[in-house]
Coordinates of C-alpha atoms in Angstrom, one line a residue:
X29 CA -16.6 -8.2 16.0
X30 CA -13.0 -9.0 15.1
X31 CA -12.5 -12.2 13.0
X32 CA -9.5 -14.2 14.4
X33 CA -8.9 -15.6 10.9
X34 CA -8.4 -12.2 9.4
X35 CA -6.3 -9.1 10.1
X36 CA -7.8 -5.7 10.9
X37 CA -8.1 -3.1 8.2
X38 CA -9.5 0.4 7.7
X39 CA -12.8 0.7 5.8
X40 CA -15.1 1.4 8.7
X41 CA -16.3 4.4 6.7
X42 CA -18.4 2.0 4.6
X43 CA -20.5 1.2 7.6
X44 CA -21.6 4.8 7.6
X45 CA -22.5 4.6 3.9
X46 CA -24.0 1.1 3.8
X47 CA -22.3 -2.0 2.5
X48 CA -25.4 -2.9 0.6
X49 CA -24.7 0.1 -1.8
X50 CA -28.2 1.5 -1.4
X51 CA -27.1 4.9 -0.1
X52 CA -23.9 5.8 -1.9
X53 CA -25.0 9.4 -1.8
X54 CA -23.9 9.4 1.9
X55 CA -20.3 9.2 0.7
X56 CA -20.3 12.9 0.1
X57 CA -20.4 13.6 3.8
X58 CA -17.8 11.0 4.8
X59 CA -14.1 11.5 5.2
X60 CA -12.6 8.1 4.5
X61 CA -9.1 8.7 5.8
X62 CA -8.9 5.3 7.5
X63 CA -8.0 3.8 4.1
X64 CA -5.3 5.1 1.8
X65 CA -7.3 5.6 -1.4
X66 CA -6.3 8.6 -3.5
X67 CA -7.9 12.0 -2.8
X68 CA -8.0 12.7 -6.5
X69 CA -9.9 11.1 -9.3
X70 CA -8.4 8.8 -11.9
X71 CA -7.0 10.4 -15.0
X72 CA -9.8 12.0 -17.1
X73 CA -8.7 9.7 -19.9
X74 CA -9.5 6.7 -17.7
X75 CA -13.0 7.9 -17.0
X76 CA -13.6 8.8 -20.6
X77 CA -12.6 5.4 -21.8
X78 CA -14.7 3.6 -19.2
X79 CA -17.8 5.8 -19.8
X80 CA -17.6 5.4 -23.6
X81 CA -17.4 1.6 -23.4
X82 CA -19.1 0.8 -20.1
X83 CA -22.0 -1.4 -21.3
X84 CA -19.8 -3.5 -23.6
X85 CA -17.1 -3.9 -21.0
X86 CA -19.5 -5.0 -18.2
X87 CA -21.0 -7.8 -20.3
X88 CA -17.8 -8.9 -22.0
X89 CA -15.1 -11.3 -20.8
X90 CA -11.7 -9.6 -20.6
X91 CA -8.6 -10.8 -22.3
X92 CA -7.7 -14.0 -20.6
X93 CA -4.3 -13.1 -19.4
X94 CA -4.5 -9.4 -19.6
X95 CA -2.1 -9.4 -22.5
X96 CA -2.7 -5.7 -23.4
X97 CA -2.1 -4.6 -19.9
X98 CA 1.0 -6.6 -19.6
X99 CA 2.3 -5.0 -22.8
X100 CA 1.5 -1.5 -21.4
X101 CA 3.3 -2.2 -18.2
X102 CA 6.3 -3.5 -20.2
X103 CA 6.3 -0.4 -22.3
X104 CA 5.8 2.3 -19.6
X105 CA 7.9 0.6 -16.9
X106 CA 10.6 -0.6 -19.3
X107 CA 10.3 -4.2 -18.1
X108 CA 10.3 -7.4 -20.2
X109 CA 6.9 -8.9 -20.5
X110 CA 8.1 -12.3 -19.3
X111 CA 8.9 -10.7 -15.9
X112 CA 5.3 -9.5 -15.3
X113 CA 2.5 -11.3 -13.6
X114 CA -1.0 -9.7 -13.2
X115 CA -3.3 -10.0 -10.2
X116 CA -6.5 -8.6 -8.9
X117 CA -4.7 -6.2 -6.6
X118 CA -1.4 -6.6 -4.7
X119 CA -3.1 -8.4 -1.9
X120 CA -4.2 -11.3 -4.1
X121 CA -0.6 -11.6 -5.3
X122 CA 0.7 -11.5 -1.8
X123 CA -1.6 -14.3 -0.6
X124 CA -0.8 -16.8 -3.3
X125 CA 2.7 -15.9 -4.4
X126 CA 4.5 -15.0 -1.2
X127 CA 4.2 -18.5 0.4
X128 CA 6.0 -19.9 -2.6
X129 CA 9.2 -18.1 -1.5
X130 CA 9.7 -20.0 1.7
X131 CA 9.0 -23.3 3.4
X132 CA 7.5 -24.2 6.8
X133 CA 10.0 -23.4 9.5
X134 CA 12.1 -21.0 7.4
X135 CA 13.1 -17.7 9.1
X136 CA 11.5 -14.7 7.4
X137 CA 12.3 -11.1 8.4
X138 CA 9.8 -8.3 8.5
X139 CA 9.7 -4.8 9.9
X140 CA 7.6 -3.8 12.9
X141 CA 5.5 -1.8 12.4
X142 CA 4.5 -2.6 8.8
X143 CA 1.5 -3.7 6.8
X144 CA -0.3 -6.2 9.0
X145 CA -1.2 -8.8 6.3
X146 CA 2.4 -9.8 5.9
X147 CA 2.8 -11.3 9.4
X148 CA -0.6 -12.9 9.0
X149 CA 0.3 -14.7 5.7
X150 CA 3.8 -15.7 6.9
X151 CA 2.6 -17.2 10.2
X152 CA -0.3 -19.0 8.6
X153 CA 2.1 -20.7 6.3
X154 CA 4.5 -21.7 9.1
X155 CA 7.3 -19.2 8.8
X156 CA 9.4 -18.3 11.8
X157 CA 9.0 -14.5 11.8
X158 CA 12.0 -12.4 12.7
X159 CA 11.2 -8.8 13.7
X160 CA 13.3 -5.7 12.9
X161 CA 11.9 -3.1 15.3
X162 CA 11.6 0.5 14.1
X163 CA 12.0 3.2 16.7
X164 CA 9.6 6.2 17.1
X165 CA 12.5 8.5 18.3
X166 CA 14.1 7.9 14.9
X167 CA 10.8 8.7 13.0
X168 CA 10.5 4.9 12.4
X169 CA 13.3 5.1 9.8
X170 CA 14.7 1.8 8.8
X171 CA 18.2 1.0 10.2
X172 CA 19.9 -0.3 7.1
X173 CA 22.7 -2.0 8.9
X174 CA 20.4 -3.9 11.2
X175 CA 18.2 -5.0 8.3
X176 CA 21.3 -6.2 6.4
X177 CA 22.4 -8.3 9.4
X178 CA 18.9 -9.8 9.5
X179 CA 18.6 -10.6 5.8
X180 CA 21.9 -12.5 5.9
X181 CA 20.3 -15.0 8.3
X182 CA 16.8 -15.2 6.7
X183 CA 15.4 -17.2 3.9
X184 CA 13.1 -14.3 3.0
X185 CA 12.8 -10.6 3.9
X186 CA 9.7 -8.5 3.3
X187 CA 10.2 -4.8 2.8
X188 CA 7.3 -2.3 2.3
X189 CA 8.8 0.8 0.8
X190 CA 7.6 3.4 1.6
X191 CA 6.6 1.6 4.7
X192 CA 3.1 1.7 6.1
X193 CA 1.8 2.9 8.6
X194 CA 5.0 4.9 9.1
X195 CA 5.6 6.5 5.7
X196 CA 9.4 6.1 6.1
X197 CA 11.3 5.2 2.9
X198 CA 14.6 3.7 1.9
X199 CA 16.5 5.3 -1.0
X200 CA 17.4 3.5 -4.2
X201 CA 21.0 3.3 -3.1
X202 CA 20.1 1.8 0.3
X203 CA 17.9 -0.9 -1.3
X204 CA 20.7 -1.7 -3.7
X205 CA 23.0 -2.1 -0.7
X206 CA 20.5 -4.4 0.9
X207 CA 20.2 -6.5 -2.3
X208 CA 24.0 -6.6 -2.5
X209 CA 24.1 -8.2 1.0
X210 CA 21.5 -10.9 0.1
X211 CA 22.9 -14.4 0.1
X212 CA 22.5 -16.3 -3.2
X213 CA 19.8 -18.5 -1.7
X214 CA 17.9 -15.7 0.1
X215 CA 14.8 -13.8 -1.2
X216 CA 13.7 -10.2 -0.9
X217 CA 10.0 -9.2 -1.5
X218 CA 9.5 -5.5 -2.0
X219 CA 6.0 -4.0 -1.7
X220 CA 6.0 -0.8 -3.7
X221 CA 2.3 0.2 -3.2
X222 CA 3.3 3.8 -2.3
X223 CA 6.6 4.2 -4.1
X224 CA 5.2 6.6 -6.7
X225 CA 4.2 9.1 -4.0
X226 CA 7.9 9.3 -3.0
X227 CA 9.5 12.2 -5.0
X228 CA 12.6 10.0 -5.4
X229 CA 10.6 7.0 -6.6
X230 CA 13.1 4.3 -5.5
X231 CA 11.5 1.5 -7.5
X232 CA 13.4 -1.8 -7.9
X233 CA 11.4 -3.1 -10.8
X234 CA 14.3 -3.3 -13.2
X235 CA 16.5 -5.2 -10.7
X236 CA 13.6 -7.6 -9.9
X237 CA 13.2 -8.5 -13.6
X238 CA 16.8 -9.9 -13.8
X239 CA 17.7 -10.9 -10.2
X240 CA 16.3 -14.2 -9.1
X241 CA 16.4 -13.2 -5.5
X242 CA 14.2 -10.1 -5.8
X243 CA 10.4 -9.9 -6.3
X244 CA 8.6 -6.5 -6.5
X245 CA 4.8 -6.4 -5.8
X246 CA 3.0 -3.4 -7.3
X247 CA -0.5 -2.0 -6.6
X248 CA -2.3 0.2 -9.1
X249 CA -4.9 1.1 -6.4
X250 CA -3.6 4.0 -4.5
X251 CA -1.4 6.1 -6.8
X252 CA -3.6 5.5 -9.9
X253 CA -6.8 6.0 -8.0
X254 CA -8.1 2.6 -9.0
X255 CA -8.8 1.0 -5.6
X256 CA -12.3 -0.1 -6.5
X257 CA -11.1 -2.0 -9.6
X258 CA -8.5 -4.2 -7.9
X259 CA -5.5 -4.5 -10.2
X260 CA -1.9 -5.1 -9.4
X261 CA 1.2 -6.8 -10.8
X262 CA 4.4 -8.6 -9.9
X263 CA 7.9 -8.1 -11.3
X264 CA 10.2 -11.0 -10.9
X265 CA 12.8 -13.1 -12.8
X266 CA 11.2 -14.8 -15.9
X267 CA 11.9 -18.2 -14.5
X268 CA 10.0 -17.5 -11.3
X269 CA 7.1 -16.0 -13.2
X270 CA 6.9 -19.0 -15.5
X271 CA 6.8 -21.3 -12.4
X272 CA 3.7 -19.3 -11.3
X273 CA 1.8 -19.5 -14.5
X274 CA 0.1 -22.9 -13.8
X275 CA -1.4 -21.5 -10.6
X276 CA -2.5 -18.2 -12.3
X277 CA -6.3 -18.3 -12.9
X278 CA -7.7 -17.1 -16.2
X279 CA -9.6 -13.8 -16.3
X280 CA -7.9 -12.7 -13.0
X281 CA -8.3 -9.0 -13.8
X282 CA -11.7 -7.7 -15.1
X283 CA -12.3 -5.8 -18.3
X284 CA -12.9 -2.5 -16.5
X285 CA -9.8 -2.8 -14.5
X286 CA -7.6 -3.8 -17.5
X287 CA -8.8 -0.8 -19.6
X288 CA -8.5 1.6 -16.7
X289 CA -5.0 0.5 -15.9
X290 CA -3.8 0.8 -19.5
X291 CA -5.2 4.3 -19.8
X292 CA -3.7 5.3 -16.4
X293 CA -0.2 4.1 -17.4
X294 CA -0.5 6.2 -20.6
X295 CA -1.2 9.4 -18.7
X296 CA 2.1 9.9 -16.9
X297 CA 1.8 13.7 -16.9
X298 CA -1.5 13.7 -15.0
X299 CA -0.3 11.4 -12.3
X300 CA 3.0 13.2 -11.9
X301 CA 1.0 16.4 -11.2
X302 CA -1.2 14.5 -8.7
X303 CA 2.0 13.2 -6.9
X304 CA 3.3 16.7 -6.5
X305 CA -0.1 18.0 -5.3
X306 CA -0.3 15.1 -2.8
X307 CA 3.2 16.1 -1.5
X308 CA 2.1 19.7 -1.0
X309 CA -1.1 18.6 0.7
X310 CA 0.8 16.2 3.0
X311 CA 3.2 19.0 4.0
X312 CA 0.3 21.3 4.8
X313 CA -1.6 18.7 6.7
X314 CA 1.5 17.7 8.6
X315 CA 2.1 21.3 9.7
X316 CA -1.5 21.8 10.9
X317 CA -1.6 18.4 12.7
X318 CA 1.7 19.2 14.4
X319 CA 0.2 22.3 15.9
X320 CA -2.4 20.3 17.9
X321 CA -1.4 20.1 21.6
X322 CA -0.8 16.5 22.6
X323 CA 0.0 15.2 19.1
X324 CA 3.1 14.8 17.1
X325 CA 3.6 13.6 13.5
X326 CA 6.2 11.4 11.9
X327 CA 7.9 12.2 8.6
X328 CA 6.3 10.5 5.6
X329 CA 7.1 10.0 1.9
X330 CA 3.7 8.7 1.0
X331 CA 0.0 9.8 0.9
X332 CA -0.5 9.3 4.7
X333 CA 0.7 10.6 8.0
X334 CA 1.3 8.6 11.3
X335 CA 0.4 10.6 14.4
X336 CA 1.4 9.9 18.0
X337 CA -0.9 11.0 20.8
X338 CA 0.7 11.9 24.1
X339 CA -2.0 9.9 26.0
X340 CA -3.0 6.4 25.1
X341 CA -6.5 7.5 23.9
X342 CA -6.3 6.6 20.2
X343 CA -9.5 4.3 20.3
X344 CA -11.4 7.2 22.0
X345 CA -10.2 9.8 19.5
X346 CA -11.0 7.5 16.5
X347 CA -14.5 6.8 18.0
X348 CA -15.2 10.5 18.5
X349 CA -14.1 11.4 15.0
X350 CA -16.3 8.6 13.6
X351 CA -19.3 10.1 15.3
X352 CA -18.9 13.2 13.1
X353 CA -18.1 11.1 9.9
X354 CA -14.4 11.5 9.9
X355 CA -12.8 8.0 9.8
X356 CA -9.2 7.5 10.9
X357 CA -7.1 4.4 11.4
X358 CA -6.4 3.1 14.9
X359 CA -2.9 1.6 14.5
X360 CA -3.0 -0.7 17.5
X361 CA -3.4 -3.8 15.3
X362 CA -0.3 -2.9 13.3
X363 CA 2.2 -3.2 16.1
X364 CA 2.1 -4.3 19.8
X365 CA 4.4 -1.4 20.6
X366 CA 1.8 1.2 19.7
X367 CA -0.3 0.7 22.8
X368 CA -3.1 3.2 22.2
X369 CA -0.8 6.1 21.2
X370 CA -0.9 6.0 17.3
X371 CA -3.4 6.8 14.6
X372 CA -2.9 7.2 10.9
X373 CA -4.7 9.5 8.5
X374 CA -4.7 9.5 4.7
X375 CA -3.9 12.8 2.9
X376 CA -7.2 14.0 1.4
X377 CA -8.3 17.1 -0.4
X378 CA -8.2 20.6 1.2
X379 CA -11.7 20.6 2.7
X380 CA -11.4 17.1 4.0
X381 CA -8.0 17.7 5.5
X382 CA -9.5 20.6 7.4
X383 CA -12.2 18.4 8.7
X384 CA -9.6 15.8 9.8
X385 CA -7.6 18.4 11.8
X386 CA -10.7 19.9 13.4
X387 CA -12.0 16.5 14.3
X388 CA -8.8 15.4 16.0
X389 CA -8.3 18.7 17.7
X390 CA -11.9 18.6 19.1
X391 CA -11.5 15.0 20.1
X392 CA -8.4 15.6 22.1
X393 CA -9.8 18.7 23.7
X394 CA -13.0 16.8 24.7
X395 CA -11.0 13.9 26.1
X396 CA -8.8 16.2 28.2

């Protein structure tokens, strides 16, 4: 049953496994493409470090403020430590930091479609949400001129780049143009959860560390294959970060997550290889999905693909696929404009991608 106090998410695959964790062996038969977790494992160095120190890490309190992880982020991302704030995943940072960037009644601009939690958080805290609609005939690409006009009238603008569920991405130059158009008293929040999958990697971390108007929210879940450990961080002007410190709980990121994140940042070569392999698998999956009658795909720069069904039967397609343990995301909750036509799939490994294609193809044929 839908909870009116929460937004809808993927993760229905866990119902097939069991949320009591008693039958994790069932995961081997499940394609969990309704969430955007990595298809690959974390770096072997991550696994080795966790295995060698597991017992001690589990029973031992972590560094209170994640000082070692902050230092690693600073070193590998070339960001001053004073501009970094840790969190137990980007969602936790979003929920407690984002409301501090506006006041009740302020106008806040977001895209539609985009990650559903943003509208939820903004409206719960009294923002007047202004929508910039993205058009399917334009592959849901962001109209930069329209967005620039909107930010000049808004107290805060939220940009997910690459955007979800569409996969469209603004270039570094386009975002710099957007920042250049920001009024001095306006704020820009950039969610870069999927930016490392974009071959051009248009991250704004360096700008956020020096520009008081810009905050960058980072997740280490998807790209670094650490979704189960919940670790993320924020990049912002040091003055803003210092203002948040009194509200930052101690031990906010666990020992396992801190160690795993440090080791992941150190293994740049491994993750660069995974990014390229993900790109290749996305291209292959896109081609095979596009060949299915009654379905078209939208260009993506991330580890997922948005698909449009000619007929408004997404709920039925998703239900059929779930019956054969292939879990896809019904996107209806992400935009009122979708109206039963859109589903999203994560990019998985070769065998799972094949199952995804076969399941969707069979579902559409059966429903026709």
